[in-house]
Coordinates of C-alpha atoms and ligand atoms in Angstrom, one line a residue:
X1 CA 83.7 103.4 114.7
X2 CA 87.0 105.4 114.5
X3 CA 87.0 106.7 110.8
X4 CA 84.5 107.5 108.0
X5 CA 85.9 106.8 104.7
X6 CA 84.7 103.5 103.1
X7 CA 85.0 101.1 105.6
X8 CA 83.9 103.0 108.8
X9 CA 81.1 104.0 106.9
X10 CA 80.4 100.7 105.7
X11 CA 80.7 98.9 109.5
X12 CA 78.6 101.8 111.0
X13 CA 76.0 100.9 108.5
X14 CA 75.9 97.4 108.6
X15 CA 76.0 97.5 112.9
X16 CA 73.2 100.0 112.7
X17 CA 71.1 97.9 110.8
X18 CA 71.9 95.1 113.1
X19 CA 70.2 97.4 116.6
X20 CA 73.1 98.7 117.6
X21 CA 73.8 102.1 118.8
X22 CA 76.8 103.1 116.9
X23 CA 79.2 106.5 117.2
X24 CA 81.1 107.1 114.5
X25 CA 83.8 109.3 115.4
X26 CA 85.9 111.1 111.9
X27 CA 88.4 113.9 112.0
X28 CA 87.5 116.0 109.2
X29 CA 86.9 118.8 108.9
X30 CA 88.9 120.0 111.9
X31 CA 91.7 118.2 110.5
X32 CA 92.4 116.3 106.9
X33 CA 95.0 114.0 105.9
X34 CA 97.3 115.1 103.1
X35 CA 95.4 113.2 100.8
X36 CA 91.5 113.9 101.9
X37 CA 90.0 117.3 101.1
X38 CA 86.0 116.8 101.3
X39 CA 84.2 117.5 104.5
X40 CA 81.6 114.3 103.6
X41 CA 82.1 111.0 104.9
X42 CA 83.3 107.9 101.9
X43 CA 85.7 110.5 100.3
X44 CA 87.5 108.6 97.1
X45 CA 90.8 109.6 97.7
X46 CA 91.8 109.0 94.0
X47 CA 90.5 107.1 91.2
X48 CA 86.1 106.9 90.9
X49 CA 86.5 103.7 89.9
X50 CA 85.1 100.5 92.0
X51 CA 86.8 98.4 89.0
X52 CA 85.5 95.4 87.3
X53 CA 81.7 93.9 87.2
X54 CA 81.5 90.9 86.1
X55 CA 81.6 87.7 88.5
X56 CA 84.6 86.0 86.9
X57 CA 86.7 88.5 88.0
X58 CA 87.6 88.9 91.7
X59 CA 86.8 92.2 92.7
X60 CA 83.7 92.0 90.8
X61 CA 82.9 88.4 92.9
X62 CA 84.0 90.3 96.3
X63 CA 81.8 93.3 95.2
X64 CA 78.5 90.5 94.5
X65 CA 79.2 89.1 97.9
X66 CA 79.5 92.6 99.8
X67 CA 75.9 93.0 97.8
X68 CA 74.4 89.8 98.7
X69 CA 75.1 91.2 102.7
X70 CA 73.3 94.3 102.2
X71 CA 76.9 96.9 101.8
X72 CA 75.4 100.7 101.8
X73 CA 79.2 101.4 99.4
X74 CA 78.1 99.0 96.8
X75 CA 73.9 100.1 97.0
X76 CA 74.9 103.6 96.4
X77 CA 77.6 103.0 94.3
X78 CA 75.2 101.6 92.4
X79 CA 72.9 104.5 91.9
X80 CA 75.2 106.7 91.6
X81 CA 77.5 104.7 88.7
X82 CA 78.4 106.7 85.7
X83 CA 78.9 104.6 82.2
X84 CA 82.1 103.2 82.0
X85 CA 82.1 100.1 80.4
X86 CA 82.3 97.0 81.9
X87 CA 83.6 98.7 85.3
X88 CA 81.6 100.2 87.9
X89 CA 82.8 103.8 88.6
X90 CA 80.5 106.5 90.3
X91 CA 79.7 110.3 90.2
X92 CA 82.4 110.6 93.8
X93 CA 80.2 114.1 94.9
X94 CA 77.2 112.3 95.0
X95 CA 78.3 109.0 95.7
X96 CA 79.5 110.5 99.3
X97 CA 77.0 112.5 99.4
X98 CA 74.1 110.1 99.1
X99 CA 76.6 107.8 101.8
X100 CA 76.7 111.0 104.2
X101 CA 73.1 111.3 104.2
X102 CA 72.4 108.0 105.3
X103 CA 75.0 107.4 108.1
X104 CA 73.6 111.1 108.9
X105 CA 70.4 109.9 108.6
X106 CA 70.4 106.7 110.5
X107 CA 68.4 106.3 114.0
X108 CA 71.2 104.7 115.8
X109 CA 74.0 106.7 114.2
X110 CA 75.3 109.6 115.8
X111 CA 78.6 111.2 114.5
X112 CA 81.6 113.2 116.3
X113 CA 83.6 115.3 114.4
X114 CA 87.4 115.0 116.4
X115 CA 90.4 113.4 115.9
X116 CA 90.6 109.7 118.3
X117 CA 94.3 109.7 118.9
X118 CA 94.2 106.9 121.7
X119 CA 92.8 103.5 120.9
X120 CA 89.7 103.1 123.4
X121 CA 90.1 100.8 126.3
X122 CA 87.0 99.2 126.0
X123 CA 83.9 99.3 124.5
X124 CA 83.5 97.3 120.9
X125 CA 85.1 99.4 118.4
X126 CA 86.3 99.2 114.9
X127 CA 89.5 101.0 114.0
X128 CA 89.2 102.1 110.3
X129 CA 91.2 105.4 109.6
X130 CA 92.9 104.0 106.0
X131 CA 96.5 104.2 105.1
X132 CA 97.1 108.0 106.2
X133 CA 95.9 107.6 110.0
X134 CA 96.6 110.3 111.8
X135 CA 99.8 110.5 113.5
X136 CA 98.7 110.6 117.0
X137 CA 96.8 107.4 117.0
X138 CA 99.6 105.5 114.8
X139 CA 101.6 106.6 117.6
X140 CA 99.6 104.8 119.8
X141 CA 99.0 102.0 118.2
X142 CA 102.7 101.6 117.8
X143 CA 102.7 101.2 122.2
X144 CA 99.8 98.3 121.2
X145 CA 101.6 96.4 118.6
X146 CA 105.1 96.9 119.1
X147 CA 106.9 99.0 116.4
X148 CA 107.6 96.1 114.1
X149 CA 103.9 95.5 113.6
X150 CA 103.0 98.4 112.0
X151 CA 104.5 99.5 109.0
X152 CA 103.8 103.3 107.2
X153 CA 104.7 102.5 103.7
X154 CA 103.9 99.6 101.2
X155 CA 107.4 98.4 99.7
X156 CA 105.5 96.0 97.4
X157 CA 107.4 93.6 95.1
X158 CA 105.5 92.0 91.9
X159 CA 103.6 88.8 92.6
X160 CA 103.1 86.2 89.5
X161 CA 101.3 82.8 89.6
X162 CA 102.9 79.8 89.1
X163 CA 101.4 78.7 86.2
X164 CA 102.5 81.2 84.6
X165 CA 106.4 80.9 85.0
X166 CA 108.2 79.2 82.5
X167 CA 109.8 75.8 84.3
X168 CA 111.9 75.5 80.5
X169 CA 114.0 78.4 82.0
X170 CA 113.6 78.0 85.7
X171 CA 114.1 76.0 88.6
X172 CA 113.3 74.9 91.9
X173 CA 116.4 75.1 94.4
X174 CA 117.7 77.0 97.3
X175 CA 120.5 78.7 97.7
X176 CA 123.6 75.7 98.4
X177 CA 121.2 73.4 99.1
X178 CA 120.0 72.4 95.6
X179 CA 118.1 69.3 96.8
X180 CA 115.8 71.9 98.6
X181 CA 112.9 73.3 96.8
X182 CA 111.7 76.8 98.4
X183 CA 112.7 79.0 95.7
X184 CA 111.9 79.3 92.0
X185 CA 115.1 80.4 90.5
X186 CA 115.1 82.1 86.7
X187 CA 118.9 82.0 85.7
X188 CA 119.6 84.8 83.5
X189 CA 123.2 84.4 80.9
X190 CA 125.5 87.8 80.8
X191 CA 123.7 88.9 77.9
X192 CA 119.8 88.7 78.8
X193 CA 121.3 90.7 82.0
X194 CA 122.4 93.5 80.0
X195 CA 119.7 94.1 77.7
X196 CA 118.0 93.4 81.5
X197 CA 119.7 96.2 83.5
X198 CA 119.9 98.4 80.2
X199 CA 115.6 98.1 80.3
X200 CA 115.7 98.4 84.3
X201 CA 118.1 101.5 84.3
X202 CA 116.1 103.4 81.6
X203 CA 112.0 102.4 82.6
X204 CA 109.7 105.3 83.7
X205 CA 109.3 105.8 87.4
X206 CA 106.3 106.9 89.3
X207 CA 107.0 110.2 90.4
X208 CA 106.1 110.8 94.1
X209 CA 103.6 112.7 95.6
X210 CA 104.3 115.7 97.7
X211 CA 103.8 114.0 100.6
X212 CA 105.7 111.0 99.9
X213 CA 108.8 111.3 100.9
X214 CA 109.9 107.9 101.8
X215 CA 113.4 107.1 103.6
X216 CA 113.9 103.9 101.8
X217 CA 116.2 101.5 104.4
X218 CA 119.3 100.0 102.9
X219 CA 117.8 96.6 103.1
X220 CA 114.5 97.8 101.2
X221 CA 115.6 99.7 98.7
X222 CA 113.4 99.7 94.7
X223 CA 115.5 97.1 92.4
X224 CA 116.2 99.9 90.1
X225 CA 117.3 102.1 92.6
X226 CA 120.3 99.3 93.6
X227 CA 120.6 99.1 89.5
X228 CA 121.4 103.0 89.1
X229 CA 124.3 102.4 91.7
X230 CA 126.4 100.4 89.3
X231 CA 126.1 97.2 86.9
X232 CA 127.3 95.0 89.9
X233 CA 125.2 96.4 92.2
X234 CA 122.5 93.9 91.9
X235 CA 124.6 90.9 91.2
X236 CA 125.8 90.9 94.8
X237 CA 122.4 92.0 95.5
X238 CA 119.4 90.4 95.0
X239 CA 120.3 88.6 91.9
X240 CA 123.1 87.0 93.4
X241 CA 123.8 83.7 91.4
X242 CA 126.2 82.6 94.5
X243 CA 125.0 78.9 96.0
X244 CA 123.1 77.8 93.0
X245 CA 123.6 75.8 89.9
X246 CA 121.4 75.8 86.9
X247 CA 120.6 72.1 86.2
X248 CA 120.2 72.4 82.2
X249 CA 124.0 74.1 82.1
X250 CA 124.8 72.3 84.8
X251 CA 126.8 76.0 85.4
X252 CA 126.3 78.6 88.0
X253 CA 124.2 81.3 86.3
X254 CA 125.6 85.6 85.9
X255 CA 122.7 86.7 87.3
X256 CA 119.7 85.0 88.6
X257 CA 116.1 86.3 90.1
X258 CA 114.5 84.3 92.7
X259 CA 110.7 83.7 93.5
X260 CA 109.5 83.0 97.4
X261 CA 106.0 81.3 97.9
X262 CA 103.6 84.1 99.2
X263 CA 100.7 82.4 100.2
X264 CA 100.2 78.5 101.8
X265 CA 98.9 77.3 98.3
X266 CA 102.0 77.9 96.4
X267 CA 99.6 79.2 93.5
X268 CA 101.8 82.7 93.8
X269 CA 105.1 83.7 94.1
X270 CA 106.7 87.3 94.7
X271 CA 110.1 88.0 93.1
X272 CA 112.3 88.2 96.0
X273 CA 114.0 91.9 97.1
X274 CA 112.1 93.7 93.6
X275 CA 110.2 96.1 95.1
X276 CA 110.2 99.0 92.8
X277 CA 108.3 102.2 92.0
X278 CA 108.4 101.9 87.8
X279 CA 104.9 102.8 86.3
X280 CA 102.8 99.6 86.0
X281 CA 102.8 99.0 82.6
X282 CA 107.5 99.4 82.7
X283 CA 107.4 96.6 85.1
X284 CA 105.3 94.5 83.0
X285 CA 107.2 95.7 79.8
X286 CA 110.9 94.9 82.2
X287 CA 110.2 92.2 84.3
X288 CA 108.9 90.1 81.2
X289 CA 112.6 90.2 80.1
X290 CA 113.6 87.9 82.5
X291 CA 113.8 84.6 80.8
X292 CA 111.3 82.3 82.4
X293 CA 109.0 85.2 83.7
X294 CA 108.4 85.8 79.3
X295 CA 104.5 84.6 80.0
X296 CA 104.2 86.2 83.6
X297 CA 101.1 86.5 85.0
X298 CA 101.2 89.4 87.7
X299 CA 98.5 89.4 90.3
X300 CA 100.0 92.4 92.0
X301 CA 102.3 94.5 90.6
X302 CA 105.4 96.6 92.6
X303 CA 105.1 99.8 94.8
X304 CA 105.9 101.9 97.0
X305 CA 103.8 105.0 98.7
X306 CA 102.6 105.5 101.7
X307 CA 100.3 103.6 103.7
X308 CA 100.2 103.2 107.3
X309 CA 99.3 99.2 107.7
X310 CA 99.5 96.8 110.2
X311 CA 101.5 93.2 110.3
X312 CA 97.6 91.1 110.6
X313 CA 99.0 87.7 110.3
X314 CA 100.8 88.6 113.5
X315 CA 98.7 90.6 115.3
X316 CA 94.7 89.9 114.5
X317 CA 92.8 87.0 115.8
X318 CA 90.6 85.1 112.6
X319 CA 87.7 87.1 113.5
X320 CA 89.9 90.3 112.1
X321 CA 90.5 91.8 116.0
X322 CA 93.6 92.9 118.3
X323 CA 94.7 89.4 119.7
X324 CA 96.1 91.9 122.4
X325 CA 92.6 93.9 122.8
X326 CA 89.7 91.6 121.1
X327 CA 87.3 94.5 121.7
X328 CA 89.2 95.7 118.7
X329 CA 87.9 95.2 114.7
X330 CA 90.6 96.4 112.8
X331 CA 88.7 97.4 109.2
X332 CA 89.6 98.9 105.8
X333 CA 93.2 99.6 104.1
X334 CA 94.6 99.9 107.6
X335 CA 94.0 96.1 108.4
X336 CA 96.1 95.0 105.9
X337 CA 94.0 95.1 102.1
X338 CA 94.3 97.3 99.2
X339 CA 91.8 99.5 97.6
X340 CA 88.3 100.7 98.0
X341 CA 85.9 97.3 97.5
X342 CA 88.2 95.7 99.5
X343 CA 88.3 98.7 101.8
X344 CA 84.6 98.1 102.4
X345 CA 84.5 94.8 102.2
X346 CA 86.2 94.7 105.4
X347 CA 84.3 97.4 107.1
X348 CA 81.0 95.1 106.7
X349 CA 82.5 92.2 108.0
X350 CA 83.5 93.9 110.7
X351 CA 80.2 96.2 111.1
X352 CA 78.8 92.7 111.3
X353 CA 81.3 91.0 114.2
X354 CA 80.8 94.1 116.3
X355 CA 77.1 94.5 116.6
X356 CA 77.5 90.1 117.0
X357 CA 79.9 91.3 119.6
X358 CA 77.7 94.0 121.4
X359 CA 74.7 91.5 121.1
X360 CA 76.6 89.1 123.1
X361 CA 76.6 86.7 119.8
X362 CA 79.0 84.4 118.3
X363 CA 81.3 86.0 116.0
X364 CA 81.1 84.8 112.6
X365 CA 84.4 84.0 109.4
X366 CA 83.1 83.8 106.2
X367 CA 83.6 80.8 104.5
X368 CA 87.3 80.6 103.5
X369 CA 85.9 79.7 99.8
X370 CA 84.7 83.2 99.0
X371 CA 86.3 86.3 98.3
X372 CA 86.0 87.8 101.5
X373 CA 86.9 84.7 103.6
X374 CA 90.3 84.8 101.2
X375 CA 90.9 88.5 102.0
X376 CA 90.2 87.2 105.8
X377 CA 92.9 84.9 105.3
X378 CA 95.5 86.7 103.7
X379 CA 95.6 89.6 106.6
X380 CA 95.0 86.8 109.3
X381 CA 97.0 84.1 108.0
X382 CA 99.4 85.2 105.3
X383 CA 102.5 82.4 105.2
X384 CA 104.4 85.6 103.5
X385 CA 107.7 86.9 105.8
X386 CA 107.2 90.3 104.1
X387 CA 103.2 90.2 104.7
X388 CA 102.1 93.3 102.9
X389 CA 98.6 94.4 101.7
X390 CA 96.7 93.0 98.5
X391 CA 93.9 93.5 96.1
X392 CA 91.6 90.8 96.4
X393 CA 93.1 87.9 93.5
X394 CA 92.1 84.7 92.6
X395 CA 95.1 83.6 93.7
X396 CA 94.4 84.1 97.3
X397 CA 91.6 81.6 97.0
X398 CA 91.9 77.7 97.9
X399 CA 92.6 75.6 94.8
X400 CA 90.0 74.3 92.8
X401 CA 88.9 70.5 93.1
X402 CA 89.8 68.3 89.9
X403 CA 91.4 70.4 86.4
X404 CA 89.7 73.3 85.4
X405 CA 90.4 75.2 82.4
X406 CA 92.1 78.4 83.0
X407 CA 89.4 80.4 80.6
X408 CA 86.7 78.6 83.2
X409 CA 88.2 79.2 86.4
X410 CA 86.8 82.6 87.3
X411 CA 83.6 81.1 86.6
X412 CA 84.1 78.3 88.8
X413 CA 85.6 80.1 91.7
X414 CA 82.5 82.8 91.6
X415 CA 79.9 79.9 91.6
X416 CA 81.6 77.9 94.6
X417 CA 82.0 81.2 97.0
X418 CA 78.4 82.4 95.9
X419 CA 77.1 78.9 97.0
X420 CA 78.9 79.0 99.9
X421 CA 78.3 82.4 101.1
X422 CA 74.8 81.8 100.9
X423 CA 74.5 79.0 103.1
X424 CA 76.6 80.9 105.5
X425 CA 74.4 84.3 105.1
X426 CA 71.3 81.5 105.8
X427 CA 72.9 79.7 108.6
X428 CA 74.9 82.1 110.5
X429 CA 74.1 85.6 110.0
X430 CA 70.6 85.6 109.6
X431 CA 70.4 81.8 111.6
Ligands
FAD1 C1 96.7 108.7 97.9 C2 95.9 107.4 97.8 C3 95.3 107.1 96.6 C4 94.5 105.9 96.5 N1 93.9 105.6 95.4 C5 93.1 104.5 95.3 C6 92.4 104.3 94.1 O1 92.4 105.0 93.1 N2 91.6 103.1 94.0 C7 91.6 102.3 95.1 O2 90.8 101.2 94.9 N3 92.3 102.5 96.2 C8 93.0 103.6 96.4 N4 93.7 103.8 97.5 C9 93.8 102.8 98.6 C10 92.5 102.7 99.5 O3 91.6 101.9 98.8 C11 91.9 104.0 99.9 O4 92.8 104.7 100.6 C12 90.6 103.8 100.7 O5 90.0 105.0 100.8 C13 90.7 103.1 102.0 O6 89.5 103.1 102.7 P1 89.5 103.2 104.3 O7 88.1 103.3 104.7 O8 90.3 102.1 104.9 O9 90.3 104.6 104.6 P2 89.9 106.1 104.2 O10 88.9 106.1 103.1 O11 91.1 106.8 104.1 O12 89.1 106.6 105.5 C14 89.7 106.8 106.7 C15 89.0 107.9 107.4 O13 89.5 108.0 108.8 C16 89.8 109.4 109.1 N5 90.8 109.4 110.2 C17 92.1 109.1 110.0 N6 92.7 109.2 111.3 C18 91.7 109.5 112.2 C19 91.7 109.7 113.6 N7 92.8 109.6 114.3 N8 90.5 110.0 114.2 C20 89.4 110.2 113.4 N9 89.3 110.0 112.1 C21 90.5 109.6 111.5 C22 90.2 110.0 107.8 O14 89.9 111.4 107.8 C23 89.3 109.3 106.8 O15 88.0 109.9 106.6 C24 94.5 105.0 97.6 C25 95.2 105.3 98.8 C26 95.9 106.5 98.9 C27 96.6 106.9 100.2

């Protein structure tokens, strides 16, 4: 296991437990990343908070699956939870604590304190160093994957679902070929784009942190950084109205936003060439001016930071591995998910395939119905051009059978994937 923050810890764990012998081999002390500063394995970089409870949510459905397979993050999180509502946040000193003194503590753990900076040749191993790997071995890696396939900053534009975008003020074409449906198009007159761009110009940024300093590429630059070049900037841009007509005027729009499907569903759609780095609560505030987008639903919402990731869909086989070296898991933020509980979530599911693996046993994919058979999907299978990493989100899940309402939906997605992943836990992992 290269890595002990939340997922190495979490796969070293979970293969332990299995009878495996397990090294897990993690760089601090001799040497932190600019964002780690404890010596103790399961550091939380930022935020103590494992985020929602409840089951109708989807991080608190991923977090009762991780549970139901035995996760060491969620046990102690557990125990170590300070009140805060209806969230699950810890006391982080003792919550890594308690986590170091049980890797520590394990029989078949033993732990090397050095920087890895060449992927091993052999030997099962589970690469999970997070989003700030260490340059060395991202070096390395690159030689693996090819440079295009791993990418060192997140340039993340808003995802909404599709229910939520109003059809009244938007349309399905593409661009000169109106007959074609792959975009979602939300015309905007000259007026909504000026009290648009006036919003956009004048939102609150996230400043970045000291070690952020990204080179953003002409082609990838934040929407409002285009919009602080000029008024036109992003009309010949990514609002470009050019090749499309809006079938209520039956006129070409002054300004219109497209959406691109961004997962094989076509239950979410990200807003094409808007990634951005305003605060989370301006783009809600901005992008909500766009007619059509008035009742948007975001699932994700826009970044940018830094966040060394690799391209899954085009590089992992289904059983979250280097199609060009199977005897590599890839686990944790690296392999293509955002934040802690997904984090983990990973670095069980691969603690799990790799002591399979060492046992000479069939690996094993969670059912495609639960929360951590989605999250499998999306970084194995994403349909998106611009695959970059996600929270776990109902969205990502496959549709529910017959009409649900949307107040039950949570409820009915946590009781399918709990079913599910019990007959799976029953039949395949302990079978
Ligand atoms: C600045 C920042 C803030 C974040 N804040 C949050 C937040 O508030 N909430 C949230 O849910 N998510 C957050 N995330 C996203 C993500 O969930 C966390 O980064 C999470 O810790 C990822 O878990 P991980 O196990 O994949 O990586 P990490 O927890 O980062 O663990 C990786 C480990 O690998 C070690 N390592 C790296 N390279 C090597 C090497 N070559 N050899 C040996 N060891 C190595 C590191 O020292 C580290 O201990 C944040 C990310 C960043 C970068």
């Amino acid at each position: 296991m290269i890595g002990g923050g939340l997922a190495g810890c979490e796969a070293a764990f979970k293969a332990a437990e299995a009878d495996t012998r397990v090294t897990l081999v993690e760089m601090k002390p001799h040497q932190f990343s600019p964002a780690h500063h404890s010596p103790l394995l399961a550091e939380l970089v930022c935020s103590n908070s494992f985020r929602a409870g409840n089951v109708e949510n989807a991080v608190g459905l991923l977090k009762e699956e991780m549970r139901r397979l035995s996760s060491i993050i969620m046990a102690v999180a557990v125990e170590t939870a300070v009140p805060a509502g209806r969230s699950l946040a810890v006391d982080r000193e003792k919550f890594a604590t308690e986590v170091t003194d049980r890797i520590s503590g394990h029989k078949n753990i033993r732990i090397i304190h050095k920087e890895v900076r060449h992927l091993p040749q052999e030997g099962t191993t589970v690469l999970a160093t997070g989003p700030l790997t260490s340059d060395a071995l991202a070096e390395d890696m690159e030689g693996l994957l090819g440079e295009e396939h791993l990418h060192f900053y997140d340039a993340i534009a808003p995802l909404v679902t599709l229910e939520s975008i109003d059809f009244s003020r938007a349309f399905y074409a593409s661009r000169y070929e109106p007959e074609e449906g792959d975009y979602i198009n939300c015309p905007m007159t000259r007026e909504e784009y000026e009290v648009f761009f006036q919003a956009l110009t004048t939102a609150q940024q996230v400043p970045l942190k000291p070690f952020e300093t990204p080179k953003f590429f002409e082609g990838c630059l934040p929407v409002e950084v285009m919009a602080e070049r000029g008024f036109q900037t992003l009309l010949f841009g990514p609002m470009k109205p050019v090749g499309l007509i809006d079938p209520t005027t039956g006129q070409r729009p002054f300004a219109v936003v497209q959406l691109r499907k961004d997962n094989t569903e076509g239950t979410i759609y990200n807003m094409v060439g808007f990634q951005t780095k305003l605060a989370y609560e301006e783009q809600e505030r901005v992008f909500r001016l766009i007619p059509g987008l008035r009742q948007a639903e975001f699932v994700r919402l826009g970044s940018i930071h830094r966040n060394t990731f690799i391209n899954g869909p085009r590089v992992l086989t289904p059983y979250v591995q280097f199609a060009r070296a199977e005897h590599v898991f890839v686990a944790g933020q690296i392999s293509g998910v955002e934040g802690y509980v997904e984090s983990a979530a990973m670095g069980l599911l691969c603690g799990i395939n790799a002591a399979r693996l060492a046992h000479g046993q069939a690996l094993a994919a969670p059912p495609r119905t639960t929360a951590l058979g989605s999250l499998v999907a999306h970084i194995t299978a994403s349909a998106s051009r611009d695959f970059q990493p996600m929270n776990v989100n109902f969205g990502l899940f496959p549709p529910l059978e017959g009409r649900v309402a949307k107040k039950e939906r949570g409820a009915a997605y946590a009781r399918r994937a709990l079913a599910d992943l019990d007959k799976w836990i029953t039949e395949v992992i302990m079978g």
